Short mmCIF file of C-alpha atoms in Angstrom, two decimals:
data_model
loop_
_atom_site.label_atom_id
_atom_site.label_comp_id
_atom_site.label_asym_id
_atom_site.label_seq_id
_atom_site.Cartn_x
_atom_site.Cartn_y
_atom_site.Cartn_z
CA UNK A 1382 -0.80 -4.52 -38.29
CA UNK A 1383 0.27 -2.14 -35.66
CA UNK A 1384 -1.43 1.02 -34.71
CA UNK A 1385 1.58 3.28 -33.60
CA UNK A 1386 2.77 5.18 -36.43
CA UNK A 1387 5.15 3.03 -36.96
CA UNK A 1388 5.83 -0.89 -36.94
CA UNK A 1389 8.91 -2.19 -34.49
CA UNK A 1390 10.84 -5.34 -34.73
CA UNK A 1391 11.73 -6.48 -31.26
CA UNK A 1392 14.71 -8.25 -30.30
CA UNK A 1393 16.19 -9.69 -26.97
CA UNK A 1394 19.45 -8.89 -25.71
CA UNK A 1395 20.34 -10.81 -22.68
CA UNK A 1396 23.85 -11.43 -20.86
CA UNK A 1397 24.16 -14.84 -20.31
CA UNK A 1398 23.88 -14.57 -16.42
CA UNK A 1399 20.50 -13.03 -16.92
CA UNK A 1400 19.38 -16.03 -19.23
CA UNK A 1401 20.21 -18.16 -16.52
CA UNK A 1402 17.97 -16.14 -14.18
CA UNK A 1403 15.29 -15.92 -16.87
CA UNK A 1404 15.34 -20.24 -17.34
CA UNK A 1405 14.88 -20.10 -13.80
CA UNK A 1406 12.43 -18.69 -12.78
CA UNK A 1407 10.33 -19.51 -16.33
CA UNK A 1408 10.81 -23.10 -15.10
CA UNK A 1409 9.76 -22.20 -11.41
CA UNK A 1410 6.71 -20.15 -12.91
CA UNK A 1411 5.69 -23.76 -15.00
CA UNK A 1412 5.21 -25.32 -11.22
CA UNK A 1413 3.69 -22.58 -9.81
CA UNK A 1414 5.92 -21.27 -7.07
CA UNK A 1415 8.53 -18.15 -6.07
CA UNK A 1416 12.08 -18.55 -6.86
CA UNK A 1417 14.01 -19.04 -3.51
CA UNK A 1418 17.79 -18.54 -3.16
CA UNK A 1419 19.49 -18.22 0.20
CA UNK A 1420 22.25 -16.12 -1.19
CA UNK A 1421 18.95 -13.93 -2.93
CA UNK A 1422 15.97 -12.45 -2.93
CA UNK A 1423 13.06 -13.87 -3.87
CA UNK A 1424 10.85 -13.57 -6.62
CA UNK A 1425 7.33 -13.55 -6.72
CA UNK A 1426 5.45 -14.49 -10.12
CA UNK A 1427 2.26 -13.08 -11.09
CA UNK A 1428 -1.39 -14.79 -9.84
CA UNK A 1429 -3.13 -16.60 -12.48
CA UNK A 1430 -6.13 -16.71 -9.82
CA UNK A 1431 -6.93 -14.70 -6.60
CA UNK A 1432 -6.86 -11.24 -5.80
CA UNK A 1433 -3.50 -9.19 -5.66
CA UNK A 1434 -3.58 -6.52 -3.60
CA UNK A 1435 -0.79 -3.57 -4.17
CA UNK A 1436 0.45 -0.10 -3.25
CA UNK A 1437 1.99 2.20 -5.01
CA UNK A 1438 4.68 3.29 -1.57
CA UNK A 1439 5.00 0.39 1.16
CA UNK A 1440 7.25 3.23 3.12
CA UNK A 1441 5.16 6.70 3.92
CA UNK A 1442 6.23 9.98 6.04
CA UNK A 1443 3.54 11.18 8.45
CA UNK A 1444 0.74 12.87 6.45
CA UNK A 1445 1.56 11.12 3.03
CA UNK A 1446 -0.97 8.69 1.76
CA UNK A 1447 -1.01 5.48 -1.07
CA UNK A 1448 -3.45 4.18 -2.62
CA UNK A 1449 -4.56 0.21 -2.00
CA UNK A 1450 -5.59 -1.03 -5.25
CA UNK A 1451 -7.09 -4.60 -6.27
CA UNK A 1452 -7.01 -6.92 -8.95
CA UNK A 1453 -8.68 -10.01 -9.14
CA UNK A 1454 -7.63 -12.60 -11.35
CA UNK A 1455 -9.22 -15.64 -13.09
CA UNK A 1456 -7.08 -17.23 -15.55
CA UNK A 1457 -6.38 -15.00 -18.51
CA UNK A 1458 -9.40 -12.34 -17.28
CA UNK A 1459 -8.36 -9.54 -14.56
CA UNK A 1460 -10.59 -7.24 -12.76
CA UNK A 1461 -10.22 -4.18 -11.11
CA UNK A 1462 -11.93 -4.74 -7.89
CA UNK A 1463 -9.80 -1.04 -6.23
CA UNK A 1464 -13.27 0.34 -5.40
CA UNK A 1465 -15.12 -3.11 -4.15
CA UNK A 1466 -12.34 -3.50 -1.55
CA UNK A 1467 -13.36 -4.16 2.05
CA UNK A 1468 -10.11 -3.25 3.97
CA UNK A 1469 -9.47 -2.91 7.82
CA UNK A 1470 -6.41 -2.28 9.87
CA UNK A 1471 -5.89 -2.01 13.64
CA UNK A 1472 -2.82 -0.22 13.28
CA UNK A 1473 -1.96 2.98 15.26
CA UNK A 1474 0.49 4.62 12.80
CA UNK A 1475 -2.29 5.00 10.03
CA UNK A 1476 -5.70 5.00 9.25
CA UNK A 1477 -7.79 4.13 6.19
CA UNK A 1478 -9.99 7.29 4.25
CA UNK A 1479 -13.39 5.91 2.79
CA UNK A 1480 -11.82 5.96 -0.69
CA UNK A 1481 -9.19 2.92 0.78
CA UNK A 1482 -5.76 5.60 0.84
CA UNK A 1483 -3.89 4.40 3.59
CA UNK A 1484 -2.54 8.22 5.45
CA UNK A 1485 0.17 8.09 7.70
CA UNK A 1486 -0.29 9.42 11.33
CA UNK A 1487 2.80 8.42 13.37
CA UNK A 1488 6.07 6.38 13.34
CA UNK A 1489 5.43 2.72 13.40
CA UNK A 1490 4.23 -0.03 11.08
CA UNK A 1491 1.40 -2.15 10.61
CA UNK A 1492 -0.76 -4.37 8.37
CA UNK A 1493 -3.74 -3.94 6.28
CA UNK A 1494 -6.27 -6.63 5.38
CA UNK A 1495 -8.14 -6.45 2.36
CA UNK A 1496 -11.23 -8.93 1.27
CA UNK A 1497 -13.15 -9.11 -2.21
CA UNK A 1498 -15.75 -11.58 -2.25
CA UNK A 1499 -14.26 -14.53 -0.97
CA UNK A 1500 -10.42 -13.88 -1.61
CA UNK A 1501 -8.42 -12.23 1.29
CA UNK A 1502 -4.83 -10.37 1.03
CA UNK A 1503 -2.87 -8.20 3.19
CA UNK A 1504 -0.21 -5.66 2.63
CA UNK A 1505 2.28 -4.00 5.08
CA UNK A 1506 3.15 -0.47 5.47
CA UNK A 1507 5.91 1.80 7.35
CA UNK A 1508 5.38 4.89 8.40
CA UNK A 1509 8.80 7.03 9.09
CA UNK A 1510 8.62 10.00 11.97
CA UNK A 1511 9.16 12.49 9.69
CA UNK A 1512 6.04 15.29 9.83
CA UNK A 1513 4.81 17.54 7.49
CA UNK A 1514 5.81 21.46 8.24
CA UNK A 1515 3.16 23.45 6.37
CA UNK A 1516 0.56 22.89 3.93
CA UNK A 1517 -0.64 25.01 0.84
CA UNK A 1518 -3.03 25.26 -1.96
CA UNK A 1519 -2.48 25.51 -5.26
CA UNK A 1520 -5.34 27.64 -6.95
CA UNK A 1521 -6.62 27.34 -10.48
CA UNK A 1522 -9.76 29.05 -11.51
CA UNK A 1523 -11.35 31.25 -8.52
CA UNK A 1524 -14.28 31.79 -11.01
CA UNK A 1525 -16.49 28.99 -12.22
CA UNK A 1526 -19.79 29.25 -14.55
CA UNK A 1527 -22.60 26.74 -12.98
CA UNK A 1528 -22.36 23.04 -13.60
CA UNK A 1529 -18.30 23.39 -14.29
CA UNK A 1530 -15.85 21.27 -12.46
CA UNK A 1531 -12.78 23.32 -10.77
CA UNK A 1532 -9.74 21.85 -9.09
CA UNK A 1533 -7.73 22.73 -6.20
CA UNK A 1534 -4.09 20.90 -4.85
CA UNK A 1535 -3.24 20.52 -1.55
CA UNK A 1536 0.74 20.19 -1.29
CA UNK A 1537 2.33 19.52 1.98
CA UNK A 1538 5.85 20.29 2.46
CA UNK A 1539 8.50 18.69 4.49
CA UNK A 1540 11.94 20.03 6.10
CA UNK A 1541 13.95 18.35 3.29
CA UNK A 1542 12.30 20.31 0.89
CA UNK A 1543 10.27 17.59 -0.15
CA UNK A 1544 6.58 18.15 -1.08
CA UNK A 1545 3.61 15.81 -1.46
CA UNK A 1546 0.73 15.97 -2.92
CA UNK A 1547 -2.11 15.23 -0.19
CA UNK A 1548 -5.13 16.12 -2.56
CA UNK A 1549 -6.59 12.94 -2.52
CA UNK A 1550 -6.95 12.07 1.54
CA UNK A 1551 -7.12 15.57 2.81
CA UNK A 1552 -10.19 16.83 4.55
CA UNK A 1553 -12.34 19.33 2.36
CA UNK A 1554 -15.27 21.21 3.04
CA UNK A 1555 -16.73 24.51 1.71
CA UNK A 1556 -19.53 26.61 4.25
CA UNK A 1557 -22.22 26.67 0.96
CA UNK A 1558 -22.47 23.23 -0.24
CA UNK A 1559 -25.29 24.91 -2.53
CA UNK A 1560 -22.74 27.13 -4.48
CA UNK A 1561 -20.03 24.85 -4.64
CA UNK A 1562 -19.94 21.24 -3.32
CA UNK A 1563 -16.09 19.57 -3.12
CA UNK A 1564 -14.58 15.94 -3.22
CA UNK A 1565 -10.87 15.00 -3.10
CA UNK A 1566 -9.95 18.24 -4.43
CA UNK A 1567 -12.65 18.41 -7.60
CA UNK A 1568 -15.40 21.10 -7.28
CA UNK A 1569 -18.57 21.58 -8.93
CA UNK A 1570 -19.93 25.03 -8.99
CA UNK A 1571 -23.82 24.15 -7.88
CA UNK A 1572 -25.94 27.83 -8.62
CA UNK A 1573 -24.56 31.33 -8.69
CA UNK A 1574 -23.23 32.53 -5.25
CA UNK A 1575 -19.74 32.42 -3.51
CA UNK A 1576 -18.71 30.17 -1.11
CA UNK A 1577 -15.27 29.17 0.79
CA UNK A 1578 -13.25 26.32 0.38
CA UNK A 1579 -11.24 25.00 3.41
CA UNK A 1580 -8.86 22.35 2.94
CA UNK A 1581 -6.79 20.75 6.17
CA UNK A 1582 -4.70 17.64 6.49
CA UNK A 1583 -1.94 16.22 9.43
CA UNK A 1584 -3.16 18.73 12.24
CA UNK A 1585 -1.80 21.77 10.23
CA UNK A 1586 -3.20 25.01 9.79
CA UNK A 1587 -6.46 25.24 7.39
CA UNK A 1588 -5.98 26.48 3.88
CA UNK A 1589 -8.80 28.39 2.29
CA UNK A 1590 -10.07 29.92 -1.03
CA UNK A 1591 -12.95 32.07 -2.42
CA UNK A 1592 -15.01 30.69 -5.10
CA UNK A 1593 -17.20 32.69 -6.95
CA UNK A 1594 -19.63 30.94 -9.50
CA UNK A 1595 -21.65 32.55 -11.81
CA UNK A 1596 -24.56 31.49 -13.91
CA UNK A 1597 -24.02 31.34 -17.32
CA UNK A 1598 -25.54 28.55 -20.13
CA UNK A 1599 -22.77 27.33 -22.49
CA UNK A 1600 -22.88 28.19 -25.68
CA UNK A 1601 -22.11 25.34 -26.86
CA UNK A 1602 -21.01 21.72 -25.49
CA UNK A 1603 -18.14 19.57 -26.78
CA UNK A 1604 -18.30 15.73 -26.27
CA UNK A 1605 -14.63 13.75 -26.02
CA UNK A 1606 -14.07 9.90 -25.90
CA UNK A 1607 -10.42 9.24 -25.17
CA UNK A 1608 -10.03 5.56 -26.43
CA UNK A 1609 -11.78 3.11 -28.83
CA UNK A 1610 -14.96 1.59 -28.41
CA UNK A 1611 -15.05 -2.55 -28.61
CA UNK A 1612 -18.07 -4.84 -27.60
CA UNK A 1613 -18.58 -5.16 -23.92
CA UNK A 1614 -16.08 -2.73 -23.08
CA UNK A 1615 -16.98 0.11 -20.85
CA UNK A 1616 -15.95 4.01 -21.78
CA UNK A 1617 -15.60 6.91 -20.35
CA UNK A 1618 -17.43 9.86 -22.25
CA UNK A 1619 -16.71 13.47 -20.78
CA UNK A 1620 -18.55 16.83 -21.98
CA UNK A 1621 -16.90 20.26 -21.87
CA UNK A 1622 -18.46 23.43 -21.79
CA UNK A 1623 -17.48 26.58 -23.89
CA UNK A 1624 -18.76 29.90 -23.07
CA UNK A 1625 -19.15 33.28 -24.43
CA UNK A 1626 -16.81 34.58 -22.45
CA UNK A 1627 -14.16 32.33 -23.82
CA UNK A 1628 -13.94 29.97 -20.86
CA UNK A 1629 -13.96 26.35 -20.66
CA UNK A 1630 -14.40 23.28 -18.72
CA UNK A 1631 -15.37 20.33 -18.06
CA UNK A 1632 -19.10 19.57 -17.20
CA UNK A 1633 -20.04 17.83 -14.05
CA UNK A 1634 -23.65 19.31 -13.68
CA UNK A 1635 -27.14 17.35 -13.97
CA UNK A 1636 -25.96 16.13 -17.81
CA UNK A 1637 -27.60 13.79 -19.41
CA UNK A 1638 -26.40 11.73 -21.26
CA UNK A 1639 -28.11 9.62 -24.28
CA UNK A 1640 -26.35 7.57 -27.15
CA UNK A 1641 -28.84 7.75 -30.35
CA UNK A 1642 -29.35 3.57 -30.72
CA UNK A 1643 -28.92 0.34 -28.80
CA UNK A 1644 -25.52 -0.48 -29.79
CA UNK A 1645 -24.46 1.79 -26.35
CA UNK A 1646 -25.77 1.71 -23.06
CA UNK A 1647 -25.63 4.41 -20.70
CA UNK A 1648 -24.12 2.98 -17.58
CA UNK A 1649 -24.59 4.65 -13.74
CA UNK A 1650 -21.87 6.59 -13.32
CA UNK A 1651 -22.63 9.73 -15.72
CA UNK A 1652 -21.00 9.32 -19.18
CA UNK A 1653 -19.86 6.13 -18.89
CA UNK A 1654 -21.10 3.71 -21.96
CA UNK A 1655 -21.24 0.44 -22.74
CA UNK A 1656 -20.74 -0.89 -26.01
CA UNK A 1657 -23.64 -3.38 -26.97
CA UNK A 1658 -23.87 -4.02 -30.38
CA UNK A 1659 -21.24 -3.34 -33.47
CA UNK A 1660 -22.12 -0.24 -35.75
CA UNK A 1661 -22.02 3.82 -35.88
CA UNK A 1662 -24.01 4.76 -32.55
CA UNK A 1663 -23.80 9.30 -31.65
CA UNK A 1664 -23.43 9.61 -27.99
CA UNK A 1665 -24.74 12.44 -26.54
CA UNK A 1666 -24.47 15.35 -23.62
CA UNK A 1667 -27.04 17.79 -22.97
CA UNK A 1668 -26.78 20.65 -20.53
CA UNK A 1669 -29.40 23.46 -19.83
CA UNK A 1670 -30.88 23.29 -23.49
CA UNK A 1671 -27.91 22.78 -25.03
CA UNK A 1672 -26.21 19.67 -26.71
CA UNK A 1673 -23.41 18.15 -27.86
CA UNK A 1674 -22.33 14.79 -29.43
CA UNK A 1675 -19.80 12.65 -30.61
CA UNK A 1676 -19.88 10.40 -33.48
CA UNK A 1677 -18.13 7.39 -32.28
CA UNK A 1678 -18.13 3.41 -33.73
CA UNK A 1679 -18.46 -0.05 -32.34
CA UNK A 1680 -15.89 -2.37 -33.31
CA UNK A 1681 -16.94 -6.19 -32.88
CA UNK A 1682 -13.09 -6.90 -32.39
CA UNK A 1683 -12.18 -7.91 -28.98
CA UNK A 1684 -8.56 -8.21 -27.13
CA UNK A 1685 -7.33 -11.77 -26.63
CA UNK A 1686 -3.83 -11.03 -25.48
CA UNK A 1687 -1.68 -8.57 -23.77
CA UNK A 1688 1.90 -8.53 -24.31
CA UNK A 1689 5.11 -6.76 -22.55
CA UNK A 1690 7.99 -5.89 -25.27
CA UNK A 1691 10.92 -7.23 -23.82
CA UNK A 1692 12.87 -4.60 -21.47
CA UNK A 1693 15.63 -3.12 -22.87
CA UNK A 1694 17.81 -3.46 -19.79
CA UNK A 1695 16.83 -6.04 -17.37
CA UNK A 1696 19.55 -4.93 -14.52
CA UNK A 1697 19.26 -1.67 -13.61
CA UNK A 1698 20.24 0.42 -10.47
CA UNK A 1699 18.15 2.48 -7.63
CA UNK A 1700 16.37 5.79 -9.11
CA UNK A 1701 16.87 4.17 -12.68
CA UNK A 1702 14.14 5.29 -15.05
CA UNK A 1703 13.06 2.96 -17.72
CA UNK A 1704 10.41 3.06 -20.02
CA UNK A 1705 7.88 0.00 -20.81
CA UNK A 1706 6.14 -1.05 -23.86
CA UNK A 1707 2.62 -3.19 -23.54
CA UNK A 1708 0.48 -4.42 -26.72
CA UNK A 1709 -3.65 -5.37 -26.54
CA UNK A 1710 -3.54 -8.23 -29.32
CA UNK A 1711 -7.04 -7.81 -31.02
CA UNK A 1712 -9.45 -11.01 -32.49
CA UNK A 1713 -8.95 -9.70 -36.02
CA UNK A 1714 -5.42 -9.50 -35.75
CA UNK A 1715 -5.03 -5.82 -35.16
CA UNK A 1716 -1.82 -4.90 -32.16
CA UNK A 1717 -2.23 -1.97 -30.49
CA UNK A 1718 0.18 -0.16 -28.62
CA UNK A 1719 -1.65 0.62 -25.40
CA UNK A 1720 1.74 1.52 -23.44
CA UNK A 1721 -0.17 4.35 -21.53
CA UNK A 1722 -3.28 3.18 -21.15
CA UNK A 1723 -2.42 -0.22 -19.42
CA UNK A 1724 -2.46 -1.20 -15.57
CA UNK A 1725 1.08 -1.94 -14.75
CA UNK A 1726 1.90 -4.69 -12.14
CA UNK A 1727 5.05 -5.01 -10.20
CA UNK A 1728 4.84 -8.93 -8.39
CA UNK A 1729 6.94 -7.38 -5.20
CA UNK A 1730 5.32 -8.03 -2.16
CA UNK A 1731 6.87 -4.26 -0.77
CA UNK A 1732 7.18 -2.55 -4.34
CA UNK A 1733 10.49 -2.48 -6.13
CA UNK A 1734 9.00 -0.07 -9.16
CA UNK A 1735 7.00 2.66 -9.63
CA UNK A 1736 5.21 3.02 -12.62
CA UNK A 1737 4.39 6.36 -14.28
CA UNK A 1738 2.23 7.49 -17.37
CA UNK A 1739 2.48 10.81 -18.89
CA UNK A 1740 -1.39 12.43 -19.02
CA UNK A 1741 -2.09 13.15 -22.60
CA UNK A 1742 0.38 10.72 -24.13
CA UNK A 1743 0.91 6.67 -24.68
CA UNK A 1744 4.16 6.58 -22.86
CA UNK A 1745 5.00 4.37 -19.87
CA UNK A 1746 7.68 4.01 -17.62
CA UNK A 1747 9.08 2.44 -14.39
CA UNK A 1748 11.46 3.73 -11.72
CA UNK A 1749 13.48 1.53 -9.34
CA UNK A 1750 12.43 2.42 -5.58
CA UNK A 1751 14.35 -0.53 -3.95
CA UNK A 1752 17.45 -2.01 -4.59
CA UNK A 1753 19.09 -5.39 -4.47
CA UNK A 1754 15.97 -7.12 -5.14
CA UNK A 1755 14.18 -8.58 -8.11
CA UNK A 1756 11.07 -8.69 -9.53
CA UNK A 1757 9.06 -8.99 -12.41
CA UNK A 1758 6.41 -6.99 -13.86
CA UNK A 1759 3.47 -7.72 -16.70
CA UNK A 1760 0.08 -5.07 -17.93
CA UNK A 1761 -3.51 -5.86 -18.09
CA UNK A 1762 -5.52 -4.29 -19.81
CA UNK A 1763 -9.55 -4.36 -20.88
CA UNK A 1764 -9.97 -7.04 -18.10
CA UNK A 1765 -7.16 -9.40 -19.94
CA UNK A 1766 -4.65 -10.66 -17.88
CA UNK A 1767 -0.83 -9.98 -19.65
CA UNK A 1768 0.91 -11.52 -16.67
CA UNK A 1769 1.79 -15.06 -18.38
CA UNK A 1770 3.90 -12.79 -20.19
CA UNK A 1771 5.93 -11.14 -17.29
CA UNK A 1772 9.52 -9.67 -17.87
CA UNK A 1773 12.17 -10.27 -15.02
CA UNK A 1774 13.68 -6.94 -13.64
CA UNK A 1775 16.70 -6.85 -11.17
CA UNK A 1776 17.38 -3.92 -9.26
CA UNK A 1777 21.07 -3.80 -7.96
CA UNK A 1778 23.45 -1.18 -5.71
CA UNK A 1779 26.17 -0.16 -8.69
CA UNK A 1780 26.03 -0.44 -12.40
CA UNK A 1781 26.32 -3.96 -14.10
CA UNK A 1782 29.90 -3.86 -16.28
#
């Protein structure tokens, strides 16, 4: 059965031309190698062992970062190795922040080499000239109740008009780490106090807010779980505060965090669980006295397969948004659509797609960043590999007739 409100039936249109493509490079994807045409790009086919190492922009501006990510593949079983990444790069245009975002600092290109255990890949990057002119923060909440997380932007903004996000790689600090502490934009509101915030990023002038935090024990806590719980799959529990004052947020104090039987194990990061054993298991959040749970159930069903549902246009032009449909196949027969919740994979050495998610929603789609090139692109998901079921994606100037 499908769990999507409603079941599809999926078909697959193809032009004969792209049937052609598609037989050749299935049959080049049997013997294990990249299709190769002299009067073509190539196309790369997804690892069924190794690590793949990707960005999400191959081309930056001075100031704007990417993020190297990692996956690590053994047959049908992926990994997301992102944060065990060893990288290095002796270029001058950009450096590397601790959290592996590659920044741009000047014209120029260069390479970056990546290790995971014993596997090795590299990935190059262009930075163009073009400088940020001014920086600024975008504020929410200037008042936080203790153990609360807060969140501040920094957007830099170019002479085109265009504007980046540099949250993630620019340099924060605050002069009372014990009122407010701050990482990559998320701060936690330590004890009662004030404290400012300073944010700075591409040798531009320092942005800086007040924060005032005040101390205040929630009246009550709320504990959220955003996706199902299955057998040796790790999840993310979160716990929000409410207030008397009608505020809210999410928690980010000294919680801790409990689960009321052995079928869930309380993992190091704080609220992250792993499922042990099938059966009802409460998981809970206390804070300052106060606590909150979440009934919540282990399901002894595990996924076996990922698919892709065929795309509904397989030519499309530069800027082109399409959207993507993936499926977790469970062990007791169960398809779920987890279209938002998948990692997307683009087999581009320099990416021809970006891939986008809408927060709050299971809806996924791509957006063609580089043109008369092809590619193909497949999901993993819950460390299972989808990319022996790939779908071929050409990217041309004009408009197929």
């Amino acid at each position: 059965m499908y769990i999507i409100g409603e079941q599809r039936q999926i078909f697959m249109h193809y032009k004969l031309p792209q049937i052609a493509l598609l037989l050749t490079v299935s049959f080049l994807a049997l013997i294990g190698c990249s299709k190769k045409d002299s009067s073509g790009p190539s196309v790369d086919l997804p690892p069924t062992s190794g690590l793949l190492l990707e960005v999400k922009n191959s081309t930056l501006r001075v100031g704007e970062g990417t993020k190297l990510t990692g996956t690590y593949y053994d047959g049908d079983s992926s990994i997301d190795v992102s944060n065990l990444l060893i990288c290095t790069t002796d270029s001058g245009s950009f450096h590397l922040t601790a959290e592996n975002y590659a920044v741009g600092d000047a014209g120029g290109s260069g390479e970056i080499a990546c290790t995971y255990e014993n596997q090795a890949e590299s990935v190059a990057l262009r930075i163009d000239s073009t400088r940020p002119i001014s920086i600024r923060l975008v504020v929410g909440d200037t008042t936080l109740h203790t153990g609360a997380l807060g969140y501040l932007q920094l957007i830099g903004m170019y002479e085109d008009g265009t504007e980046i996000d540099f949250t993630a790689y620019a340099t924060w600090s605050t002069n009372n780490e014990n009122v407010v502490s701050i990482n990559q934009g998320v701060m936690l509101a330590e004890a009662a106090g004030s404290a400012i915030v300073l944010a700075t990023h591409a040798s531009l002038r320092d942005e800086s807010v007040s924060i005032q935090v005040i101390h205040a024990v929630p009246t009550h806590i709320e504990v959220v779980q955003d996706l199902s719980f299955y057998i040796g799959v790790e999840r993310q529990f979160k716990a929000i505060g409410y207030w008397d004052d009608g505020d809210s947020a999410l928690l980010g104090g000294p919680v801790v965090w409990s689960a009321s039987n052995t079928r869930a194990e309380h993992q190091a990061t704080n609220g992250v669980f792993k499922a042990v054993a099938e059966g009802p298991v409460s998981i809970s959040a206390s804070y300052e006295g106060v606590t909150g749970e979440q009934d919540t159930y282990v399901l002894a069903s595990i996924v076996v397969k990922v698919t892709t549902e065929p795309l509904k246009e397989n030519v499309i032009v530069l800027d082109q948004i399409l959207e993507i449909t993936a499926f977790a196949h469970f062990s007791d027969g169960t398809v779920v659509d987890i279209s938002g919740q998948a990692d997307w994979h683009d087999s581009a050495y320099d990416p021809v797609v970006r891939f986008e998610t809408i927060p709050g929603s299971n809806l996924a789609s791509l957006q063609a960043v580089r043109e008369d090139t092809s590619t193909v692109i497949w999901a993993d998901y819950d460390g299972v590999s989808g990319a022996r079921n790939w779908q071929l994606l050409e990217v041309k100037k004009t408009p197929t007739n």
